[in-house]
Amino acid sequence: MSARPIGRMEAAGAGRVSPGKILVVDDDAALCDTLKDVFTGDGHHVGIARDGKAGLRELANDHYDVVITDLNMPEMEGLELLSHIRKSQFDVCPIVLTGFGTIEAAVESMKLGAYDYVLKPFNVNEFREVVWKCLARVREEREHPIRVDRLKAETAEGLLEALEAKDRYTRGHSERVGRYARILAEGLNLGDGDVRLIEQAGRLHDIGKIGVRLEHLNKRGPLTVDEHELYKLHVSYGKTILDVITPFRNLSEMAYHHHERFDGNGYLAGVQGADIPLGGRILVICDGFDAMTSDRPYRSRLPLGVAVQELLRCSGTQFDPDLVQVFVRRLKELHRPEELEPEEIVIARESSKGGLGPLIFTKRAVDEGEIPEWESDGRKTVPFERY
């Protein structure tokens, strides 16, 4: 957990929110001492409890702003503690910090009011930012009470932030997919309400990755078939999460279908054509376009023109051809012609070899040696099986 120390004013919210009172509930004495040192250094008052029962006693005897709790503890586990906090209506903001996270535990924590769900090991500075933001929300709620539905929506946003902290290679991906989804929806002349829903679905389409093992998200190279099968479950995890948040239930089906293919060879439902919800067909295009134009663990970003070229090449198979035409038209309206010039490409490895393919490189990049080296069986290799 070593990290570059930063000043209190650098932490998120520190310039706007005064320090608060934090209760750490964890049976790991060393971790409790570490967190106490970190948050005391930020000016917070920090209390310690070694299990859920002790945490409840502390909450009954003193007033706190934020509770950081583990899940697996003796006497009373974290989820039971969250349940008691909700029933007793303690005016605190809970954060789950655990080394034994599952998607089921994440969903249950969220339903019980957890602001965020952070997995160990964690980055100290990123976790400090989470706590400052949590404290800011507590202060806002006390000064300006808001509806329960909005609280649940903010919880989902907190999970999105946790997801992007977990997966450094897709930081900002969700925001960009949301923007592209808005651009495409506007190009279809949909109503303002529908445009907002589709943009929101784009921002939350990958929320289920919170339940995917970190090494599968950040692997340098294609996933094995077994790894890809596990990775694909992020789609159903996301549906589970969105279904339990009242304001986001109408986004669930759109997000669930963001890995379908127009020809029916996608996942998880395997539906095709118009049987894929319109929002899902939009997200397939926007997700694919951003994946191609972003740096990934297994390759550098592709030029915009190459990504457009690939959308057109895969029209009718992976992508809805009518929607691709609208999206390309909108991109041409937003970019200079030279930015969208096509280039000769090389397909290095087909998707049948494992997840996140096919892997596409420009021929120029290959000729200039701008290709990644991957670790494979302890040896450094390049990704090419064929040209």
Tab-separated table of C-alpha atoms in Angstrom:
chain	number	residue	atom	x	y	z
A	1	MET	CA	0.000	0.000	0.000
A	2	SER	CA	2.947	2.317	-0.361
A	3	ALA	CA	2.063	5.387	-2.340
A	4	ARG	CA	3.410	8.871	-2.942
A	5	PRO	CA	2.134	11.029	-0.090
A	6	ILE	CA	0.020	13.957	-1.170
A	7	GLY	CA	-1.109	16.961	0.797
A	8	ARG	CA	-4.594	17.128	2.231
A	9	MET	CA	-5.665	19.798	-0.216
A	10	GLU	CA	-4.814	17.471	-3.112
A	11	ALA	CA	-7.294	14.833	-2.002
A	12	ALA	CA	-10.667	14.935	-3.722
A	13	GLY	CA	-13.010	17.204	-1.829
A	14	ALA	CA	-10.327	18.321	0.646
A	15	GLY	CA	-10.442	21.896	-0.568
A	16	ARG	CA	-14.215	22.065	-0.072
A	17	VAL	CA	-14.908	19.833	2.938
A	18	SER	CA	-13.501	20.033	6.442
A	19	PRO	CA	-12.143	16.834	8.055
A	20	GLY	CA	-14.662	14.499	9.666
A	21	LYS	CA	-14.989	11.514	11.977
A	22	ILE	CA	-14.214	8.091	10.517
A	23	LEU	CA	-14.835	4.694	12.123
A	24	VAL	CA	-12.689	1.805	10.810
A	25	VAL	CA	-14.222	-1.640	11.460
A	26	ASP	CA	-11.746	-4.413	10.647
A	27	ASP	CA	-10.175	-7.337	12.496
A	28	ASP	CA	-6.789	-6.685	10.835
A	29	ALA	CA	-4.899	-4.686	13.492
A	30	ALA	CA	-2.092	-3.666	11.120
A	31	LEU	CA	-4.550	-2.340	8.546
A	32	CYS	CA	-6.452	-0.425	11.227
A	33	ASP	CA	-3.213	1.211	12.375
A	34	THR	CA	-2.305	2.112	8.791
A	35	LEU	CA	-5.691	3.661	8.054
A	36	LYS	CA	-5.641	5.540	11.340
A	37	ASP	CA	-2.239	7.040	10.479
A	38	VAL	CA	-3.366	7.962	6.951
A	39	PHE	CA	-6.652	9.602	7.901
A	40	THR	CA	-5.367	11.234	11.064
A	41	GLY	CA	-2.722	12.813	8.836
A	42	ASP	CA	-5.565	14.291	6.779
A	43	GLY	CA	-7.011	15.876	9.903
A	44	HIS	CA	-9.827	13.371	10.494
A	45	HIS	CA	-10.706	11.890	13.880
A	46	VAL	CA	-10.420	8.089	13.549
A	47	GLY	CA	-12.037	5.448	15.734
A	48	ILE	CA	-11.249	1.725	15.587
A	49	ALA	CA	-13.504	-1.325	16.095
A	50	ARG	CA	-12.317	-4.896	15.556
A	51	ASP	CA	-15.675	-6.433	14.507
A	52	GLY	CA	-19.236	-5.493	13.637
A	53	LYS	CA	-20.588	-5.694	17.181
A	54	ALA	CA	-17.868	-3.391	18.460
A	55	GLY	CA	-18.594	-1.085	15.531
A	56	LEU	CA	-22.282	-0.867	16.464
A	57	ARG	CA	-21.410	-0.069	20.084
A	58	GLU	CA	-19.074	2.688	18.918
A	59	LEU	CA	-21.753	4.154	16.638
A	60	ALA	CA	-24.262	4.111	19.499
A	61	ASN	CA	-21.849	5.919	21.829
A	62	ASP	CA	-20.342	8.470	19.444
A	63	HIS	CA	-21.223	10.312	16.241
A	64	TYR	CA	-19.326	9.494	13.033
A	65	ASP	CA	-19.531	10.679	9.448
A	66	VAL	CA	-17.999	7.715	7.597
A	67	VAL	CA	-17.740	3.999	8.434
A	68	ILE	CA	-15.128	1.867	6.648
A	69	THR	CA	-15.905	-1.815	7.172
A	70	ASP	CA	-14.467	-5.165	6.168
A	71	LEU	CA	-16.883	-7.955	5.209
A	72	ASN	CA	-15.318	-11.045	6.811
A	73	MET	CA	-14.951	-10.490	10.552
A	74	PRO	CA	-15.634	-12.469	13.748
A	75	GLU	CA	-18.722	-11.819	15.909
A	76	MET	CA	-20.557	-9.804	13.236
A	77	GLU	CA	-19.685	-9.582	9.540
A	78	GLY	CA	-19.752	-6.449	7.434
A	79	LEU	CA	-23.052	-7.038	5.629
A	80	GLU	CA	-24.829	-7.578	8.957
A	81	LEU	CA	-23.245	-4.372	10.235
A	82	LEU	CA	-24.539	-2.488	7.184
A	83	SER	CA	-28.004	-3.922	7.816
A	84	HIS	CA	-27.957	-2.731	11.437
A	85	ILE	CA	-26.711	0.709	10.373
A	86	ARG	CA	-29.644	1.030	7.982
A	87	LYS	CA	-32.237	-0.242	10.471
A	88	SER	CA	-30.919	2.015	13.251
A	89	GLN	CA	-30.791	4.959	10.818
A	90	PHE	CA	-27.307	6.001	11.890
A	91	ASP	CA	-26.377	9.184	10.033
A	92	VAL	CA	-23.184	7.800	8.500
A	93	CYS	CA	-21.875	6.957	5.045
A	94	PRO	CA	-20.570	3.340	4.837
A	95	ILE	CA	-17.687	2.196	2.624
A	96	VAL	CA	-16.862	-1.501	2.169
A	97	LEU	CA	-13.149	-2.389	2.087
A	98	THR	CA	-12.576	-6.111	1.581
A	99	GLY	CA	-10.144	-8.669	0.243
A	100	PHE	CA	-12.837	-11.264	-0.450
A	101	GLY	CA	-15.118	-9.436	-2.855
A	102	THR	CA	-17.787	-11.091	-4.974
A	103	ILE	CA	-20.373	-9.544	-7.269
A	104	GLU	CA	-23.099	-10.797	-4.938
A	105	ALA	CA	-21.460	-9.045	-1.978
A	106	ALA	CA	-21.052	-5.851	-4.025
A	107	VAL	CA	-24.732	-5.832	-4.982
A	108	GLU	CA	-25.864	-6.598	-1.426
A	109	SER	CA	-23.578	-3.886	-0.024
A	110	MET	CA	-25.043	-1.389	-2.446
A	111	LYS	CA	-28.594	-2.378	-1.540
A	112	LEU	CA	-27.711	-1.826	2.123
A	113	GLY	CA	-26.489	1.698	1.435
A	114	ALA	CA	-22.730	1.366	0.886
A	115	TYR	CA	-21.308	4.405	-0.897
A	116	ASP	CA	-18.431	2.449	-2.435
A	117	TYR	CA	-17.027	-1.063	-2.601
A	118	VAL	CA	-13.211	-1.184	-2.632
A	119	LEU	CA	-11.103	-4.318	-3.013
A	120	LYS	CA	-7.843	-4.997	-1.190
A	121	PRO	CA	-5.049	-4.436	-2.026
A	122	PHE	CA	-5.836	-0.797	-2.723
A	123	ASN	CA	-4.056	2.407	-3.623
A	124	VAL	CA	-3.892	4.612	-0.518
A	125	ASN	CA	-4.267	7.928	-2.361
A	126	GLU	CA	-7.211	6.689	-4.424
A	127	PHE	CA	-8.881	5.411	-1.267
A	128	ARG	CA	-8.353	8.764	0.443
A	129	GLU	CA	-10.179	10.401	-2.467
A	130	VAL	CA	-13.082	7.972	-2.012
A	131	VAL	CA	-13.324	8.906	1.677
A	132	TRP	CA	-13.223	12.657	0.961
A	133	LYS	CA	-15.996	12.262	-1.616
A	134	CYS	CA	-18.026	10.174	0.801
A	135	LEU	CA	-17.618	12.839	3.473
A	136	ALA	CA	-18.686	15.519	0.976
A	137	ARG	CA	-21.871	13.584	0.238
A	138	VAL	CA	-22.650	13.245	3.951
A	139	ARG	CA	-22.333	16.991	4.400
A	140	GLU	CA	-24.485	17.668	1.327
A	141	GLU	CA	-27.226	15.304	2.496
A	142	ARG	CA	-27.315	16.896	5.939
A	143	GLU	CA	-27.565	20.387	4.507
A	144	HIS	CA	-29.773	19.537	1.490
A	145	PRO	CA	-31.767	16.280	1.963
A	146	ILE	CA	-32.383	14.475	-1.319
A	147	ARG	CA	-34.560	11.607	-2.517
A	148	VAL	CA	-33.706	7.958	-1.887
A	149	ASP	CA	-33.616	7.206	-5.620
A	150	ARG	CA	-30.906	9.791	-6.134
A	151	LEU	CA	-28.905	8.271	-3.302
A	152	LYS	CA	-29.054	4.919	-5.069
A	153	ALA	CA	-28.000	6.543	-8.324
A	154	GLU	CA	-25.015	8.117	-6.601
A	155	THR	CA	-24.095	4.686	-5.255
A	156	ALA	CA	-23.926	3.366	-8.815
A	157	GLU	CA	-21.726	6.306	-9.770
A	158	GLY	CA	-19.467	5.415	-6.849
A	159	LEU	CA	-19.179	1.853	-8.150
A	160	LEU	CA	-18.310	3.247	-11.578
A	161	GLU	CA	-15.481	5.255	-10.045
A	162	ALA	CA	-14.297	2.155	-8.194
A	163	LEU	CA	-14.384	0.183	-11.450
A	164	GLU	CA	-12.261	2.720	-13.298
A	165	ALA	CA	-9.774	2.855	-10.418
A	166	LYS	CA	-9.553	-0.940	-10.636
A	167	ASP	CA	-9.055	-1.063	-14.407
A	168	ARG	CA	-6.449	1.562	-15.281
A	169	TYR	CA	-6.536	0.756	-19.005
A	170	THR	CA	-10.201	1.689	-19.419
A	171	ARG	CA	-10.170	4.852	-17.297
A	172	GLY	CA	-12.525	7.249	-19.066
A	173	HIS	CA	-13.844	4.509	-21.392
A	174	SER	CA	-17.327	4.606	-19.869
A	175	GLU	CA	-17.585	8.374	-20.186
A	176	ARG	CA	-16.487	8.271	-23.825
A	177	VAL	CA	-18.940	5.484	-24.707
A	178	GLY	CA	-21.672	7.600	-23.127
A	179	ARG	CA	-20.679	10.598	-25.277
A	180	TYR	CA	-20.546	8.520	-28.463
A	181	ALA	CA	-23.939	7.018	-27.607
A	182	ARG	CA	-25.375	10.526	-27.289
A	183	ILE	CA	-23.868	11.529	-30.653
A	184	LEU	CA	-25.404	8.495	-32.371
A	185	ALA	CA	-28.782	8.822	-30.630
A	186	GLU	CA	-28.974	12.484	-31.635
A	187	GLY	CA	-28.169	11.455	-35.208
A	188	LEU	CA	-31.270	9.244	-35.110
A	189	ASN	CA	-33.365	12.258	-34.040
A	190	LEU	CA	-34.529	10.498	-30.894
A	191	GLY	CA	-36.309	12.494	-28.209
A	192	ASP	CA	-34.317	14.213	-25.486
A	193	GLY	CA	-35.441	11.692	-22.870
A	194	ASP	CA	-34.343	8.714	-24.974
A	195	VAL	CA	-31.021	10.387	-25.776
A	196	ARG	CA	-30.326	10.884	-22.061
A	197	LEU	CA	-31.208	7.256	-21.253
A	198	ILE	CA	-28.932	5.897	-23.986
A	199	GLU	CA	-26.088	8.162	-22.884
A	200	GLN	CA	-26.565	6.981	-19.295
A	201	ALA	CA	-26.576	3.341	-20.425
A	202	GLY	CA	-23.290	4.014	-22.204
A	203	ARG	CA	-21.738	5.383	-19.035
A	204	LEU	CA	-22.868	2.352	-17.015
A	205	HIS	CA	-22.558	-0.413	-19.614
A	206	ASP	CA	-19.421	-1.926	-18.042
A	207	ILE	CA	-20.440	-1.611	-14.380
A	208	GLY	CA	-20.384	-5.422	-14.083
A	209	LYS	CA	-16.597	-5.442	-14.470
A	210	ILE	CA	-16.473	-4.699	-10.748
A	211	GLY	CA	-16.923	-8.469	-10.372
A	212	VAL	CA	-14.182	-9.490	-12.849
A	213	ARG	CA	-10.769	-10.554	-11.610
A	214	LEU	CA	-8.222	-7.765	-12.045
A	215	GLU	CA	-5.742	-9.906	-13.999
A	216	HIS	CA	-8.413	-10.626	-16.628
A	217	LEU	CA	-9.069	-6.906	-17.111
A	218	ASN	CA	-5.411	-5.927	-17.419
A	219	LYS	CA	-3.859	-8.937	-19.144
A	220	ARG	CA	-1.216	-8.106	-21.749
A	221	GLY	CA	-2.424	-10.342	-24.531
A	222	PRO	CA	-5.551	-12.286	-25.515
A	223	LEU	CA	-7.487	-14.098	-22.819
A	224	THR	CA	-7.618	-17.857	-22.931
A	225	VAL	CA	-10.970	-19.420	-23.798
A	226	ASP	CA	-11.647	-20.151	-20.111
A	227	GLU	CA	-10.624	-16.623	-19.063
A	228	HIS	CA	-12.869	-15.151	-21.731
A	229	GLU	CA	-15.840	-17.185	-20.490
A	230	LEU	CA	-15.326	-15.693	-17.029
A	231	TYR	CA	-14.815	-12.203	-18.474
A	232	LYS	CA	-18.104	-12.442	-20.391
A	233	LEU	CA	-19.972	-12.704	-17.101
A	234	HIS	CA	-19.463	-8.965	-16.526
A	235	VAL	CA	-22.521	-8.519	-18.750
A	236	SER	CA	-24.808	-10.442	-16.383
A	237	TYR	CA	-23.137	-8.890	-13.334
A	238	GLY	CA	-23.972	-5.468	-14.728
A	239	LYS	CA	-27.601	-6.431	-15.286
A	240	THR	CA	-27.834	-7.649	-11.683
A	241	ILE	CA	-26.470	-4.357	-10.378
A	242	LEU	CA	-28.639	-2.100	-12.556
A	243	ASP	CA	-31.785	-4.120	-11.865
A	244	VAL	CA	-31.623	-3.368	-8.125
A	245	ILE	CA	-31.301	0.423	-8.571
A	246	THR	CA	-34.745	1.864	-9.246
A	247	PRO	CA	-33.716	4.800	-11.499
A	248	PHE	CA	-31.454	2.576	-13.617
A	249	ARG	CA	-33.686	-0.430	-14.240
A	250	ASN	CA	-34.663	0.923	-17.655
A	251	LEU	CA	-30.957	0.935	-18.618
A	252	SER	CA	-30.454	-2.704	-17.736
A	253	GLU	CA	-31.487	-4.304	-21.034
A	254	MET	CA	-29.444	-1.856	-23.126
A	255	ALA	CA	-26.295	-2.517	-21.083
A	256	TYR	CA	-26.955	-6.274	-21.058
A	257	HIS	CA	-26.801	-6.416	-24.871
A	258	HIS	CA	-23.638	-4.356	-25.443
A	259	HIS	CA	-21.644	-7.432	-26.577
A	260	GLU	CA	-24.251	-8.840	-28.947
A	261	ARG	CA	-23.526	-9.019	-32.682
A	262	PHE	CA	-25.906	-8.130	-35.478
A	263	ASP	CA	-25.411	-11.629	-36.957
A	264	GLY	CA	-26.322	-13.325	-33.654
A	265	ASN	CA	-22.825	-14.523	-32.758
A	266	GLY	CA	-22.375	-12.250	-29.733
A	267	TYR	CA	-23.055	-12.805	-26.041
A	268	LEU	CA	-24.717	-13.377	-23.627
A	269	ALA	CA	-28.215	-13.658	-25.133
A	270	GLY	CA	-26.985	-14.441	-28.665
A	271	VAL	CA	-29.860	-12.532	-30.265
A	272	GLN	CA	-29.544	-10.890	-33.681
A	273	GLY	CA	-30.738	-7.996	-35.799
A	274	ALA	CA	-33.758	-6.091	-34.548
A	275	ASP	CA	-34.127	-8.526	-31.642
A	276	ILE	CA	-31.243	-6.630	-30.046
A	277	PRO	CA	-32.736	-3.546	-28.346
A	278	LEU	CA	-31.954	-0.318	-30.181
A	279	GLY	CA	-29.959	0.960	-27.196
A	280	GLY	CA	-27.937	-2.253	-27.199
A	281	ARG	CA	-27.169	-1.953	-30.925
A	282	ILE	CA	-26.022	1.624	-30.336
A	283	LEU	CA	-23.763	0.596	-27.452
A	284	VAL	CA	-22.166	-2.213	-29.502
A	285	ILE	CA	-20.984	0.384	-32.033
A	286	CYS	CA	-19.880	2.980	-29.497
A	287	ASP	CA	-18.127	0.454	-27.262
A	288	GLY	CA	-16.294	-1.044	-30.234
A	289	PHE	CA	-15.280	2.330	-31.631
A	290	ASP	CA	-13.850	3.524	-28.318
A	291	ALA	CA	-12.066	0.214	-27.737
A	292	MET	CA	-10.359	0.575	-31.113
A	293	THR	CA	-9.358	4.214	-30.572
A	294	SER	CA	-8.045	3.747	-26.998
A	295	ASP	CA	-4.770	2.331	-25.719
A	296	ARG	CA	-5.309	-1.222	-24.529
A	297	PRO	CA	-3.060	-3.626	-22.599
A	298	TYR	CA	-2.504	-5.649	-25.781
A	299	ARG	CA	-2.085	-2.861	-28.383
A	300	SER	CA	-1.877	0.885	-28.913
A	301	ARG	CA	-4.858	2.914	-30.076
A	302	LEU	CA	-5.873	2.856	-33.726
A	303	PRO	CA	-6.271	6.062	-35.774
A	304	LEU	CA	-9.848	7.333	-36.097
A	305	GLY	CA	-9.873	6.589	-39.823
A	306	VAL	CA	-8.922	2.955	-39.229
A	307	ALA	CA	-11.667	2.567	-36.622
A	308	VAL	CA	-14.231	4.016	-39.055
A	309	GLN	CA	-12.910	1.656	-41.715
A	310	GLU	CA	-13.475	-1.282	-39.330
A	311	LEU	CA	-17.009	-0.185	-38.479
A	312	LEU	CA	-17.839	-0.196	-42.169
A	313	ARG	CA	-16.059	-3.529	-42.776
A	314	CYS	CA	-18.030	-5.192	-39.973
A	315	SER	CA	-21.416	-3.689	-40.886
A	316	GLY	CA	-24.027	-6.395	-41.125
A	317	THR	CA	-21.965	-8.896	-39.142
A	318	GLN	CA	-20.919	-7.288	-35.867
A	319	PHE	CA	-22.716	-3.960	-36.222
A	320	ASP	CA	-26.147	-2.762	-37.368
A	321	PRO	CA	-25.357	-1.377	-40.852
A	322	ASP	CA	-27.965	1.390	-40.724
A	323	LEU	CA	-26.689	2.644	-37.360
A	324	VAL	CA	-23.087	2.515	-38.591
A	325	GLN	CA	-23.988	4.822	-41.495
A	326	VAL	CA	-25.540	7.315	-39.073
A	327	PHE	CA	-22.576	7.159	-36.697
A	328	VAL	CA	-20.023	7.611	-39.497
A	329	ARG	CA	-22.001	10.566	-40.848
A	330	ARG	CA	-21.985	12.159	-37.392
A	331	LEU	CA	-18.224	11.560	-37.038
A	332	LYS	CA	-17.628	13.246	-40.389
A	333	GLU	CA	-19.586	16.251	-39.123
A	334	LEU	CA	-17.377	16.443	-36.010
A	335	HIS	CA	-13.914	15.747	-37.483
A	336	ARG	CA	-11.743	17.087	-40.282
A	337	PRO	CA	-11.556	14.799	-43.364
A	338	GLU	CA	-7.830	14.114	-42.845
A	339	GLU	CA	-8.555	12.773	-39.343
A	340	LEU	CA	-10.730	10.025	-40.822
A	341	GLU	CA	-8.386	8.875	-43.605
A	342	PRO	CA	-8.256	5.025	-43.809
A	343	GLU	CA	-5.000	3.072	-43.638
A	344	GLU	CA	-3.916	-0.410	-44.629
A	345	ILE	CA	-4.397	-2.769	-41.689
A	346	VAL	CA	-3.136	-6.127	-40.485
A	347	ILE	CA	-5.295	-8.530	-38.509
A	348	ALA	CA	-2.875	-10.239	-36.174
A	349	ARG	CA	-5.057	-12.724	-34.370
A	350	GLU	CA	-8.688	-13.657	-34.859
A	351	SER	CA	-11.202	-13.525	-32.037
A	352	SER	CA	-11.567	-17.329	-32.049
A	353	LYS	CA	-8.173	-17.472	-30.329
A	354	GLY	CA	-9.551	-15.912	-27.150
A	355	GLY	CA	-11.138	-12.746	-25.880
A	356	LEU	CA	-10.962	-9.159	-27.055
A	357	GLY	CA	-10.162	-9.859	-30.686
A	358	PRO	CA	-9.693	-9.612	-33.536
A	359	LEU	CA	-6.483	-7.721	-32.855
A	360	ILE	CA	-5.960	-5.007	-35.463
A	361	PHE	CA	-2.783	-3.050	-36.226
A	362	THR	CA	-2.002	-0.634	-39.038
A	363	LYS	CA	0.524	-1.948	-41.548
A	364	ARG	CA	2.556	1.226	-41.010
A	365	ALA	CA	2.851	0.477	-37.288
A	366	VAL	CA	3.876	-3.111	-38.008
A	367	ASP	CA	6.475	-2.060	-40.578
A	368	GLU	CA	7.911	0.458	-38.111
A	369	GLY	CA	8.026	-2.111	-35.321
A	370	GLU	CA	5.407	-0.364	-33.193
A	371	ILE	CA	3.893	-3.575	-31.857
A	372	PRO	CA	3.673	-4.731	-28.240
A	373	GLU	CA	5.624	-7.535	-26.637
A	374	TRP	CA	3.558	-9.933	-24.555
A	375	GLU	CA	4.539	-12.292	-21.794
A	376	SER	CA	3.794	-15.887	-22.780
A	377	ASP	CA	5.092	-18.818	-20.710
A	378	GLY	CA	7.819	-16.579	-19.308
A	379	ARG	CA	8.986	-15.491	-22.754
A	380	LYS	CA	8.450	-12.221	-24.564
A	381	THR	CA	6.570	-12.698	-27.824
A	382	VAL	CA	4.845	-10.548	-30.417
A	383	PRO	CA	1.160	-11.151	-31.153
A	384	PHE	CA	1.370	-12.171	-34.786
A	385	GLU	CA	0.346	-15.580	-36.024
A	386	ARG	CA	-0.297	-14.457	-39.583
A	387	TYR	CA	-0.370	-11.421	-41.837
